[in-house]
CSV table of C-alpha atoms and ligand atoms in Angstrom, one decimal:
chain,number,residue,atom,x,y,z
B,1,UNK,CA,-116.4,36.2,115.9
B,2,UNK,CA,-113.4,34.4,114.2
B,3,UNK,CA,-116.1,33.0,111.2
B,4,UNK,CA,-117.7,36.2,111.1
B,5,UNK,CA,-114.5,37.9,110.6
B,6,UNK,CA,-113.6,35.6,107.7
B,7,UNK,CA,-116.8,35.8,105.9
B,8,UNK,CA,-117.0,39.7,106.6
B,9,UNK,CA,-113.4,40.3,104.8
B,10,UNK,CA,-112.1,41.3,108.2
B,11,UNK,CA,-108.6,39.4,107.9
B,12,UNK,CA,-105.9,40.2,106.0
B,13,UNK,CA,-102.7,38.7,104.4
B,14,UNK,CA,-99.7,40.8,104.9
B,15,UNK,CA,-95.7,39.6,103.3
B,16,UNK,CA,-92.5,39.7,105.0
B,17,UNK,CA,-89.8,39.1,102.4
B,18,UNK,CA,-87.1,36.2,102.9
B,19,UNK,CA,-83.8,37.2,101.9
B,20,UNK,CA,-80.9,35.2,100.7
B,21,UNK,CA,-78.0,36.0,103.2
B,22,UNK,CA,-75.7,36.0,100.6
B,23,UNK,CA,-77.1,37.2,97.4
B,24,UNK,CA,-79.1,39.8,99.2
B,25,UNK,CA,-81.9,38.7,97.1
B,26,UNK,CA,-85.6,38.2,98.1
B,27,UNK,CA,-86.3,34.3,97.5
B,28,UNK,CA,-89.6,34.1,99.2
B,29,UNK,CA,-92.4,35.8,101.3
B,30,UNK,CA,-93.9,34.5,104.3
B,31,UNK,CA,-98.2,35.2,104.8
B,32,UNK,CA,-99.0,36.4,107.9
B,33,UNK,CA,-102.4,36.8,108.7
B,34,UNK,CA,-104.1,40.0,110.4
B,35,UNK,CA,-107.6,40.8,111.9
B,36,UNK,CA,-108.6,44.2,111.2
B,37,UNK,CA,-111.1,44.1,114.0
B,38,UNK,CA,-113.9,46.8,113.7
B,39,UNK,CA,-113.8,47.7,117.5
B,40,UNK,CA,-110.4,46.8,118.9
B,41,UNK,CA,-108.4,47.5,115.7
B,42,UNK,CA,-105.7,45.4,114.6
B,43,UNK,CA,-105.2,41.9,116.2
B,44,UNK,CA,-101.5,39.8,115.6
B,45,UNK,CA,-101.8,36.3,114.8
B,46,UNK,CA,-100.2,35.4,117.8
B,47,UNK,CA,-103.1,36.6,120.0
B,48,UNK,CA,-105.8,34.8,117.8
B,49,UNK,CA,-104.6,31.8,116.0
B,50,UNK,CA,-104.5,29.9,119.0
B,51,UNK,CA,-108.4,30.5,119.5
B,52,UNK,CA,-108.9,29.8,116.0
B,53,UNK,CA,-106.8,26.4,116.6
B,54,UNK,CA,-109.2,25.7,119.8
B,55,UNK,CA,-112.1,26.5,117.8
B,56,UNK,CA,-111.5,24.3,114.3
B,57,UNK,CA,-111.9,27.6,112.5
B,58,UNK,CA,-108.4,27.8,112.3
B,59,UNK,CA,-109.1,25.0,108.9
B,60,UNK,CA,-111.3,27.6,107.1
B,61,UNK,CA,-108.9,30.4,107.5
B,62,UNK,CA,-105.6,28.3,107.0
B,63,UNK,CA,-107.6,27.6,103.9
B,64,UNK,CA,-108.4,31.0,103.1
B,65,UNK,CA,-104.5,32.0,103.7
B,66,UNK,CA,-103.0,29.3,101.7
B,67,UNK,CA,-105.2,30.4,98.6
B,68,UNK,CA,-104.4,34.1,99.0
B,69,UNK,CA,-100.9,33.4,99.4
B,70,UNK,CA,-100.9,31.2,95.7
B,71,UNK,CA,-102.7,34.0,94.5
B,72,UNK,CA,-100.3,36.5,95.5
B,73,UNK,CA,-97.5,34.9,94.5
B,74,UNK,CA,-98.7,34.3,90.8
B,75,UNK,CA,-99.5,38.1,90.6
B,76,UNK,CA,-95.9,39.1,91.7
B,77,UNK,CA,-94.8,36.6,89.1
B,78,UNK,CA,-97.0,38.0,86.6
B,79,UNK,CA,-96.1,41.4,87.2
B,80,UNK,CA,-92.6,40.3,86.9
B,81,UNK,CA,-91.9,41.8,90.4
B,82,UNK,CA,-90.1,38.4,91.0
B,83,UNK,CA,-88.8,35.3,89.8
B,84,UNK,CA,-90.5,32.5,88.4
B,85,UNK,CA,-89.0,30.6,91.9
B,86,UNK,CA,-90.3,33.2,94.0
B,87,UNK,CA,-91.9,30.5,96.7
B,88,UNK,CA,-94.4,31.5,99.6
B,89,UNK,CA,-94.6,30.9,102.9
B,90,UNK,CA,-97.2,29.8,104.9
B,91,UNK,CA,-98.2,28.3,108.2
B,92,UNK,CA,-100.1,25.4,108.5
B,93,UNK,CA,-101.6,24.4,111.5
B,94,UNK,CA,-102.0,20.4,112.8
B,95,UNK,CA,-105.7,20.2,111.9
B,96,UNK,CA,-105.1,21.3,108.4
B,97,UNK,CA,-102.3,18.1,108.3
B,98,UNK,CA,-104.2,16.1,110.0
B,99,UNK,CA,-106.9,16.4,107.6
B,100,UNK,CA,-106.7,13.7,104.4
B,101,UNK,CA,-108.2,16.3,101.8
B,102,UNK,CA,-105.4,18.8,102.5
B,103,UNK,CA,-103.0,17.4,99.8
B,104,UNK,CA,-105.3,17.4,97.0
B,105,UNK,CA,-106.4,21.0,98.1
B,106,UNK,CA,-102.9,21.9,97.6
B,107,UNK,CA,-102.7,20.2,94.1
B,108,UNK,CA,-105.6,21.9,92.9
B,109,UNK,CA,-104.3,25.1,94.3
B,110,UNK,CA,-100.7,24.6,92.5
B,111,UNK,CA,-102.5,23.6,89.7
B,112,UNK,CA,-105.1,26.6,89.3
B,113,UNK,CA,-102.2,29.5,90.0
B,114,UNK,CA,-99.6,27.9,87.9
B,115,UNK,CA,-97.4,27.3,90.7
B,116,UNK,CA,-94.3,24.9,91.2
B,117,UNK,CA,-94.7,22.5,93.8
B,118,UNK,CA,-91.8,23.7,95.8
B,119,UNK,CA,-93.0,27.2,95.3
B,120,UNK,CA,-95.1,26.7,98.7
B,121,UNK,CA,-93.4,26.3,101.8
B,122,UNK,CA,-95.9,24.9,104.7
B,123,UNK,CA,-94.4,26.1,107.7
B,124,UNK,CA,-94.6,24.5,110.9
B,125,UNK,CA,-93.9,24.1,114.6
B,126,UNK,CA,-92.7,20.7,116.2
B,127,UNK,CA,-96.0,20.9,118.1
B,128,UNK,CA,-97.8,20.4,115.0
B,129,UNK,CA,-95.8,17.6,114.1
B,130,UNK,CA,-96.1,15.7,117.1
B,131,UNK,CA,-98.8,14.5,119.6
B,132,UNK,CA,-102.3,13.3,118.8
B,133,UNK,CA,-103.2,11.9,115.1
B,134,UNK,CA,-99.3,12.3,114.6
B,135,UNK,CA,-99.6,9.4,111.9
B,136,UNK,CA,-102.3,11.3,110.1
B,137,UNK,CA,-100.2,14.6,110.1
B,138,UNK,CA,-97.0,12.5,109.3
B,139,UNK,CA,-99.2,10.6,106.0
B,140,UNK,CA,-100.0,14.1,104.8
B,141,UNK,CA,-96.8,15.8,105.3
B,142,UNK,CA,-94.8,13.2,103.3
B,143,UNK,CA,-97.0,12.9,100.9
B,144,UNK,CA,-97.0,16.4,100.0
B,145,UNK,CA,-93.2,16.1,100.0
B,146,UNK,CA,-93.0,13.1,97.5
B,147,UNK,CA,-95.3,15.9,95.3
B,148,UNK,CA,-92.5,18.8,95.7
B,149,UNK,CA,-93.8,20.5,98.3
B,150,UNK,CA,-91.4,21.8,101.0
B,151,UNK,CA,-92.1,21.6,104.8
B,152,UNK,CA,-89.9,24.5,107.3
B,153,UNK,CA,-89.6,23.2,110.9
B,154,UNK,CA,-90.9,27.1,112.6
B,155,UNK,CA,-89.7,27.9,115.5
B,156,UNK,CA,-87.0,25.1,115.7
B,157,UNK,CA,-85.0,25.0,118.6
B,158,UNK,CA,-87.8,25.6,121.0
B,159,UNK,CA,-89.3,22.3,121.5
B,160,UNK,CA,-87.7,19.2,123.7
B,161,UNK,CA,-87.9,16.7,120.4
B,162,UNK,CA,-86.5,19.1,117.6
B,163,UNK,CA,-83.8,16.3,116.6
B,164,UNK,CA,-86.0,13.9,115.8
B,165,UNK,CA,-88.3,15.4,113.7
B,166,UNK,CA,-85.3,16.1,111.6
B,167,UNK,CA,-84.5,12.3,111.0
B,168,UNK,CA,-87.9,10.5,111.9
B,169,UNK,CA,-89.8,13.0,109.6
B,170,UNK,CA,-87.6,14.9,108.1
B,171,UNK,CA,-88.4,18.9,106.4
B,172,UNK,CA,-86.8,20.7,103.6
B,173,UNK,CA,-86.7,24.3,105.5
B,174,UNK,CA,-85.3,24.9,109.1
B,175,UNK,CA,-86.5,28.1,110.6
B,176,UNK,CA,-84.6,29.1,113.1
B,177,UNK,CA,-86.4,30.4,116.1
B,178,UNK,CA,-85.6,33.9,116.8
B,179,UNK,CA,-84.4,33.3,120.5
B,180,UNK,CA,-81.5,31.4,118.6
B,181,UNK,CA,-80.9,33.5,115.5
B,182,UNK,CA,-77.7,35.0,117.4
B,183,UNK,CA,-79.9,38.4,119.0
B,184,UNK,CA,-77.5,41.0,120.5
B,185,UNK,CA,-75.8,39.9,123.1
B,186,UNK,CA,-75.6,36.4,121.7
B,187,UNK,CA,-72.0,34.6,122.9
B,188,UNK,CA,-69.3,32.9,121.5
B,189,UNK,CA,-71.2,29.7,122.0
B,190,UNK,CA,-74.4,30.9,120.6
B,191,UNK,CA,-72.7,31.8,117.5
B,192,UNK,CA,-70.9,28.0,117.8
B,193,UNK,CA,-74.5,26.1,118.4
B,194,UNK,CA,-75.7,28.2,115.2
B,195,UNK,CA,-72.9,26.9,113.0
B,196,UNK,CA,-73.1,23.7,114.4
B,197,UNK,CA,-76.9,23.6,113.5
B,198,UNK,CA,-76.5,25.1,110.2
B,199,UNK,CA,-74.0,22.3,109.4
B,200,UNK,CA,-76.2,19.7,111.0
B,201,UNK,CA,-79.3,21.4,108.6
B,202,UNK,CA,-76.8,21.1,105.3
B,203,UNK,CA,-76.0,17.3,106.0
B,204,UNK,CA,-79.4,17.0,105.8
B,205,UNK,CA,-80.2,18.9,102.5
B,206,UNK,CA,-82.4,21.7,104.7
B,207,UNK,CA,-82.2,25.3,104.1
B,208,UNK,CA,-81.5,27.5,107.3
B,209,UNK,CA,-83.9,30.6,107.3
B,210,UNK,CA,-83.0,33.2,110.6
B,211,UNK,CA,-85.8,34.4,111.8
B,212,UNK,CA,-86.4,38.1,113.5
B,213,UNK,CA,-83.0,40.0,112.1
B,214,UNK,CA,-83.4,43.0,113.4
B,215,UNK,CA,-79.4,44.7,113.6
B,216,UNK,CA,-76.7,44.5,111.4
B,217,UNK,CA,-74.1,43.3,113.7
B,218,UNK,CA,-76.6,40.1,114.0
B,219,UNK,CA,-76.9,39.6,110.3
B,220,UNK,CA,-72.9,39.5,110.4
B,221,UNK,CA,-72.8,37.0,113.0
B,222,UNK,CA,-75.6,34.4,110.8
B,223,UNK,CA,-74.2,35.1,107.7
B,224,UNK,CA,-70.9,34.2,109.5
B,225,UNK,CA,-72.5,31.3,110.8
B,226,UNK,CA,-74.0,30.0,107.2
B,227,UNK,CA,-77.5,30.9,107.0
B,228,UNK,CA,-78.6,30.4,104.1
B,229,UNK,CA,-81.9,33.1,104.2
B,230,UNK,CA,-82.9,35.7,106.8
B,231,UNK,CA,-86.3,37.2,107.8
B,232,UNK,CA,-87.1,40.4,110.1
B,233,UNK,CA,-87.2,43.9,110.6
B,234,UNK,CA,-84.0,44.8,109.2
B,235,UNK,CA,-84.3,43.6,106.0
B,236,UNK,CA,-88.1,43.7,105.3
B,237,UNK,CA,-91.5,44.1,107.4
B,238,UNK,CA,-94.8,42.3,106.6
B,239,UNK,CA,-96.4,44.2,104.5
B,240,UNK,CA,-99.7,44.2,101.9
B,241,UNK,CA,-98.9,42.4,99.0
B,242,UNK,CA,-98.7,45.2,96.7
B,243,UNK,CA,-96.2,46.8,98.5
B,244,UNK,CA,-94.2,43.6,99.0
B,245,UNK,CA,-93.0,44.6,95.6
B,246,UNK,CA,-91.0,47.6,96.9
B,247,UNK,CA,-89.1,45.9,99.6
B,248,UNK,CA,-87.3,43.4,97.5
B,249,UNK,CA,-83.7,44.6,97.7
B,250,UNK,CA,-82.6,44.0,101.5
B,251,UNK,CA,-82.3,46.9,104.0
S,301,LIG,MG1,-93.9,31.0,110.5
Protein backbone atom coordinates (compact mmCIF):
# COMPACT_ATOMS: atom_id res chain seq x y z
CA UNK A 1 0.00 0.00 0.00
CA UNK A 2 3.10 2.18 0.96
CA UNK A 3 4.38 2.05 -3.09
CA UNK A 4 1.00 2.57 -4.13
CA UNK A 5 0.69 5.59 -1.99
CA UNK A 6 3.94 7.00 -3.38
CA UNK A 7 3.15 6.50 -6.99
CA UNK A 8 -0.65 7.62 -6.40
CA UNK A 9 0.65 11.18 -4.92
CA UNK A 10 -0.80 10.09 -1.59
CA UNK A 11 2.17 11.46 0.68
CA UNK A 12 2.95 14.66 1.45
CA UNK A 13 5.75 16.93 2.70
CA UNK A 14 4.79 19.26 5.43
CA UNK A 15 7.73 22.13 7.27
CA UNK A 16 8.20 22.78 10.80
CA UNK A 17 10.44 25.92 11.00
CA UNK A 18 13.73 25.79 13.20
CA UNK A 19 14.32 28.86 15.04
CA UNK A 20 17.43 30.43 16.28
CA UNK A 21 16.96 30.76 20.09
CA UNK A 22 18.50 33.83 20.14
CA UNK A 23 17.86 35.83 17.04
CA UNK A 24 14.34 34.53 16.89
CA UNK A 25 14.97 33.93 13.38
CA UNK A 26 13.94 30.85 11.30
CA UNK A 27 17.34 29.12 10.03
CA UNK A 28 15.87 26.04 8.72
CA UNK A 29 12.77 23.72 8.09
CA UNK A 30 12.55 20.18 8.95
CA UNK A 31 10.28 17.69 6.09
CA UNK A 32 8.08 15.64 7.60
CA UNK A 33 6.37 13.30 5.63
CA UNK A 34 2.41 12.59 5.79
CA UNK A 35 0.09 9.89 4.14
CA UNK A 36 -3.09 11.31 3.23
CA UNK A 37 -4.74 7.90 3.20
CA UNK A 38 -7.93 7.71 1.11
CA UNK A 39 -9.85 5.55 3.75
CA UNK A 40 -8.33 6.14 7.16
CA UNK A 41 -7.29 9.80 6.50
CA UNK A 42 -4.24 11.19 7.76
CA UNK A 43 -1.38 8.77 8.93
CA UNK A 44 1.93 10.39 11.08
CA UNK A 45 5.17 9.19 10.14
CA UNK A 46 5.69 7.66 13.32
CA UNK A 47 2.99 5.05 12.60
CA UNK A 48 4.32 4.19 9.00
CA UNK A 49 7.90 4.82 8.59
CA UNK A 50 8.74 1.98 10.52
CA UNK A 51 6.77 -0.32 7.96
CA UNK A 52 8.27 1.42 5.19
CA UNK A 53 11.78 0.73 6.94
CA UNK A 54 10.69 -3.20 7.24
CA UNK A 55 9.62 -3.12 3.83
CA UNK A 56 12.74 -1.30 1.84
CA UNK A 57 10.22 1.13 0.55
CA UNK A 58 11.34 3.41 3.04
CA UNK A 59 14.55 4.13 0.06
CA UNK A 60 11.97 5.24 -2.65
CA UNK A 61 10.17 7.59 -0.37
CA UNK A 62 13.34 8.85 1.57
CA UNK A 63 14.23 9.59 -1.97
CA UNK A 64 11.12 11.13 -2.87
CA UNK A 65 11.41 13.36 0.49
CA UNK A 66 14.88 14.46 0.06
CA UNK A 67 14.02 15.80 -3.56
CA UNK A 68 10.91 17.59 -2.43
CA UNK A 69 12.59 19.03 0.37
CA UNK A 70 15.65 20.61 -2.21
CA UNK A 71 12.94 21.67 -4.13
CA UNK A 72 11.25 23.46 -1.53
CA UNK A 73 13.86 25.03 -0.22
CA UNK A 74 15.10 26.56 -3.61
CA UNK A 75 11.47 27.99 -4.13
CA UNK A 76 11.46 29.77 -0.57
CA UNK A 77 14.82 31.10 -1.73
CA UNK A 78 13.57 32.16 -4.88
CA UNK A 79 10.73 33.74 -3.64
CA UNK A 80 12.98 35.48 -1.26
CA UNK A 81 10.76 34.14 1.67
CA UNK A 82 14.30 33.26 3.13
CA UNK A 83 17.87 33.51 3.17
CA UNK A 84 20.22 32.21 0.80
CA UNK A 85 21.36 29.84 4.11
CA UNK A 86 17.95 28.79 4.71
CA UNK A 87 19.03 24.78 5.09
CA UNK A 88 16.45 21.81 5.27
CA UNK A 89 15.99 19.18 7.27
CA UNK A 90 15.52 15.80 6.57
CA UNK A 91 15.50 12.31 7.92
CA UNK A 92 17.31 9.71 6.48
CA UNK A 93 16.88 6.28 7.32
CA UNK A 94 19.96 3.42 7.69
CA UNK A 95 19.14 1.83 4.25
CA UNK A 96 19.36 5.11 2.44
CA UNK A 97 23.21 5.30 4.31
CA UNK A 98 23.88 2.15 3.91
CA UNK A 99 23.37 2.42 0.33
CA UNK A 100 26.84 3.56 -1.86
CA UNK A 101 24.75 5.62 -4.49
CA UNK A 102 23.28 7.85 -1.87
CA UNK A 103 26.10 10.44 -1.89
CA UNK A 104 26.11 11.05 -5.51
CA UNK A 105 22.22 11.25 -5.39
CA UNK A 106 22.76 14.06 -3.06
CA UNK A 107 25.33 15.84 -5.28
CA UNK A 108 23.25 15.76 -8.14
CA UNK A 109 20.38 16.97 -6.05
CA UNK A 110 22.56 20.00 -4.62
CA UNK A 111 23.68 20.46 -7.82
CA UNK A 112 20.23 20.57 -9.86
CA UNK A 113 18.48 23.06 -7.04
CA UNK A 114 21.35 25.26 -6.56
CA UNK A 115 21.88 24.36 -3.15
CA UNK A 116 24.83 24.70 -0.69
CA UNK A 117 26.10 21.66 0.63
CA UNK A 118 25.42 22.41 4.14
CA UNK A 119 22.03 23.69 3.20
CA UNK A 120 20.79 19.93 3.82
CA UNK A 121 20.84 18.53 7.14
CA UNK A 122 20.37 14.47 7.12
CA UNK A 123 18.92 13.81 10.25
CA UNK A 124 19.35 10.79 12.11
CA UNK A 125 18.88 8.52 15.11
CA UNK A 126 21.76 6.60 16.81
CA UNK A 127 19.96 3.45 15.68
CA UNK A 128 20.65 4.37 12.21
CA UNK A 129 24.14 4.82 12.93
CA UNK A 130 24.81 1.79 14.62
CA UNK A 131 24.22 -2.04 14.15
CA UNK A 132 24.36 -4.04 10.98
CA UNK A 133 26.40 -2.61 7.78
CA UNK A 134 27.56 0.14 10.30
CA UNK A 135 30.84 0.52 8.16
CA UNK A 136 28.78 1.05 5.07
CA UNK A 137 26.47 3.74 6.82
CA UNK A 138 29.69 5.22 8.53
CA UNK A 139 31.67 5.37 4.55
CA UNK A 140 28.55 7.29 3.45
CA UNK A 141 28.05 9.54 6.28
CA UNK A 142 31.58 10.93 6.20
CA UNK A 143 31.83 11.17 2.97
CA UNK A 144 28.94 13.33 2.63
CA UNK A 145 30.46 15.39 5.40
CA UNK A 146 33.97 15.88 3.69
CA UNK A 147 31.42 17.35 0.74
CA UNK A 148 29.57 19.96 3.33
CA UNK A 149 26.83 18.15 4.10
CA UNK A 150 25.72 18.28 7.77
CA UNK A 151 24.56 15.17 9.83
CA UNK A 152 22.02 15.98 13.31
CA UNK A 153 22.14 13.13 15.84
CA UNK A 154 17.73 12.94 16.23
CA UNK A 155 16.61 11.98 19.13
CA UNK A 156 19.97 12.18 21.04
CA UNK A 157 19.89 11.30 24.47
CA UNK A 158 17.68 8.27 23.94
CA UNK A 159 19.93 5.62 22.95
CA UNK A 160 22.60 3.68 25.44
CA UNK A 161 25.75 4.65 22.93
CA UNK A 162 24.91 8.50 22.31
CA UNK A 163 28.61 9.46 23.46
CA UNK A 164 30.29 7.63 21.17
CA UNK A 165 28.75 8.47 18.20
CA UNK A 166 29.74 11.94 18.98
CA UNK A 167 33.64 11.13 19.03
CA UNK A 168 33.77 7.75 16.90
CA UNK A 169 31.61 9.35 14.11
CA UNK A 170 31.13 12.52 14.89
CA UNK A 171 27.73 14.97 13.46
CA UNK A 172 27.52 18.65 12.90
CA UNK A 173 23.71 18.94 14.45
CA UNK A 174 22.64 17.57 17.92
CA UNK A 175 18.97 17.30 18.19
CA UNK A 176 17.94 17.14 21.40
CA UNK A 177 15.28 14.53 22.11
CA UNK A 178 12.27 16.13 23.38
CA UNK A 179 12.04 13.98 26.66
CA UNK A 180 15.31 16.12 27.49
CA UNK A 181 14.62 19.53 26.02
CA UNK A 182 13.75 20.75 29.76
CA UNK A 183 9.53 19.88 29.35
CA UNK A 184 7.55 21.32 32.33
CA UNK A 185 8.32 20.05 35.27
CA UNK A 186 11.98 19.61 34.27
CA UNK A 187 14.42 20.02 37.66
CA UNK A 188 17.30 21.84 38.56
CA UNK A 189 19.35 18.93 37.34
CA UNK A 190 17.62 18.56 34.05
CA UNK A 191 18.24 22.08 33.33
CA UNK A 192 22.23 21.21 34.65
CA UNK A 193 22.46 17.94 32.23
CA UNK A 194 21.12 20.40 29.28
CA UNK A 195 23.89 22.89 29.90
CA UNK A 196 26.32 20.43 30.46
CA UNK A 197 25.39 18.81 26.98
CA UNK A 198 25.14 21.97 25.16
CA UNK A 199 28.71 22.67 26.38
CA UNK A 200 29.88 19.23 25.63
CA UNK A 201 28.01 19.82 21.85
CA UNK A 202 30.02 23.39 21.50
CA UNK A 203 33.45 21.65 22.32
CA UNK A 204 32.74 19.74 19.61
CA UNK A 205 31.67 22.34 16.93
CA UNK A 206 27.75 20.87 16.98
CA UNK A 207 24.80 23.04 16.94
CA UNK A 208 22.18 22.16 19.75
CA UNK A 209 18.53 22.18 18.19
CA UNK A 210 15.60 21.57 21.16
CA UNK A 211 13.18 19.68 19.97
CA UNK A 212 9.16 19.80 20.87
CA UNK A 213 9.08 23.53 22.59
CA UNK A 214 5.86 23.74 23.35
CA UNK A 215 5.65 26.67 26.62
CA UNK A 216 7.40 29.66 27.11
CA UNK A 217 8.62 29.04 30.47
CA UNK A 218 10.62 26.00 28.62
CA UNK A 219 12.00 28.06 25.90
CA UNK A 220 13.45 30.25 28.91
CA UNK A 221 14.92 27.41 30.59
CA UNK A 222 16.90 26.21 26.88
CA UNK A 223 17.74 29.49 25.90
CA UNK A 224 19.05 29.67 29.51
CA UNK A 225 20.74 26.60 28.99
CA UNK A 226 22.46 27.67 25.40
CA UNK A 227 20.55 26.18 22.76
CA UNK A 228 21.52 27.31 19.90
CA UNK A 229 17.94 26.58 17.73
CA UNK A 230 14.43 25.34 18.83
CA UNK A 231 11.73 23.37 17.07
CA UNK A 232 7.92 22.76 18.20
CA UNK A 233 4.58 23.90 18.68
CA UNK A 234 5.30 27.07 20.26
CA UNK A 235 7.18 28.53 17.79
CA UNK A 236 6.03 26.93 14.53
CA UNK A 237 3.88 23.64 13.39
CA UNK A 238 4.64 21.57 10.34
CA UNK A 239 3.02 22.90 7.77
CA UNK A 240 2.66 22.87 3.63
CA UNK A 241 5.35 24.49 2.14
CA UNK A 242 3.57 27.41 0.97
CA UNK A 243 2.47 28.29 4.14
CA UNK A 244 5.91 27.76 5.79
CA UNK A 245 6.39 31.18 4.48
CA UNK A 246 4.02 32.76 7.07
CA UNK A 247 5.40 31.20 10.09
CA UNK A 248 8.89 32.65 9.91
CA UNK A 249 8.92 35.06 12.82
CA UNK A 250 8.77 32.85 16.09
CA UNK A 251 5.51 32.52 18.16
MG1 LIG B 1 13.90 14.40 12.84
Amino acid sequence: ALSKALRDGELDVEYQPIFSAVSEHAEAAEALVRWAHPVRGRIEAGEFIPVAEETGVIVAIGDWVLQQACAATRNWIDQGAVSQRFAVHVNVSRLQLADPSFVNRVVDLLREYQLRPRQIVLEAREATMLGSDTESVVRTVRALRRVGVRLALDNFGTGSNALSLLTEIGADVLKLDGTLALPSGASDADTRVVRALVLLAHALNMEVVAERVTGVEQLRRLRAAGCDLVQGHLVGRPSAPDQLITQMQMG
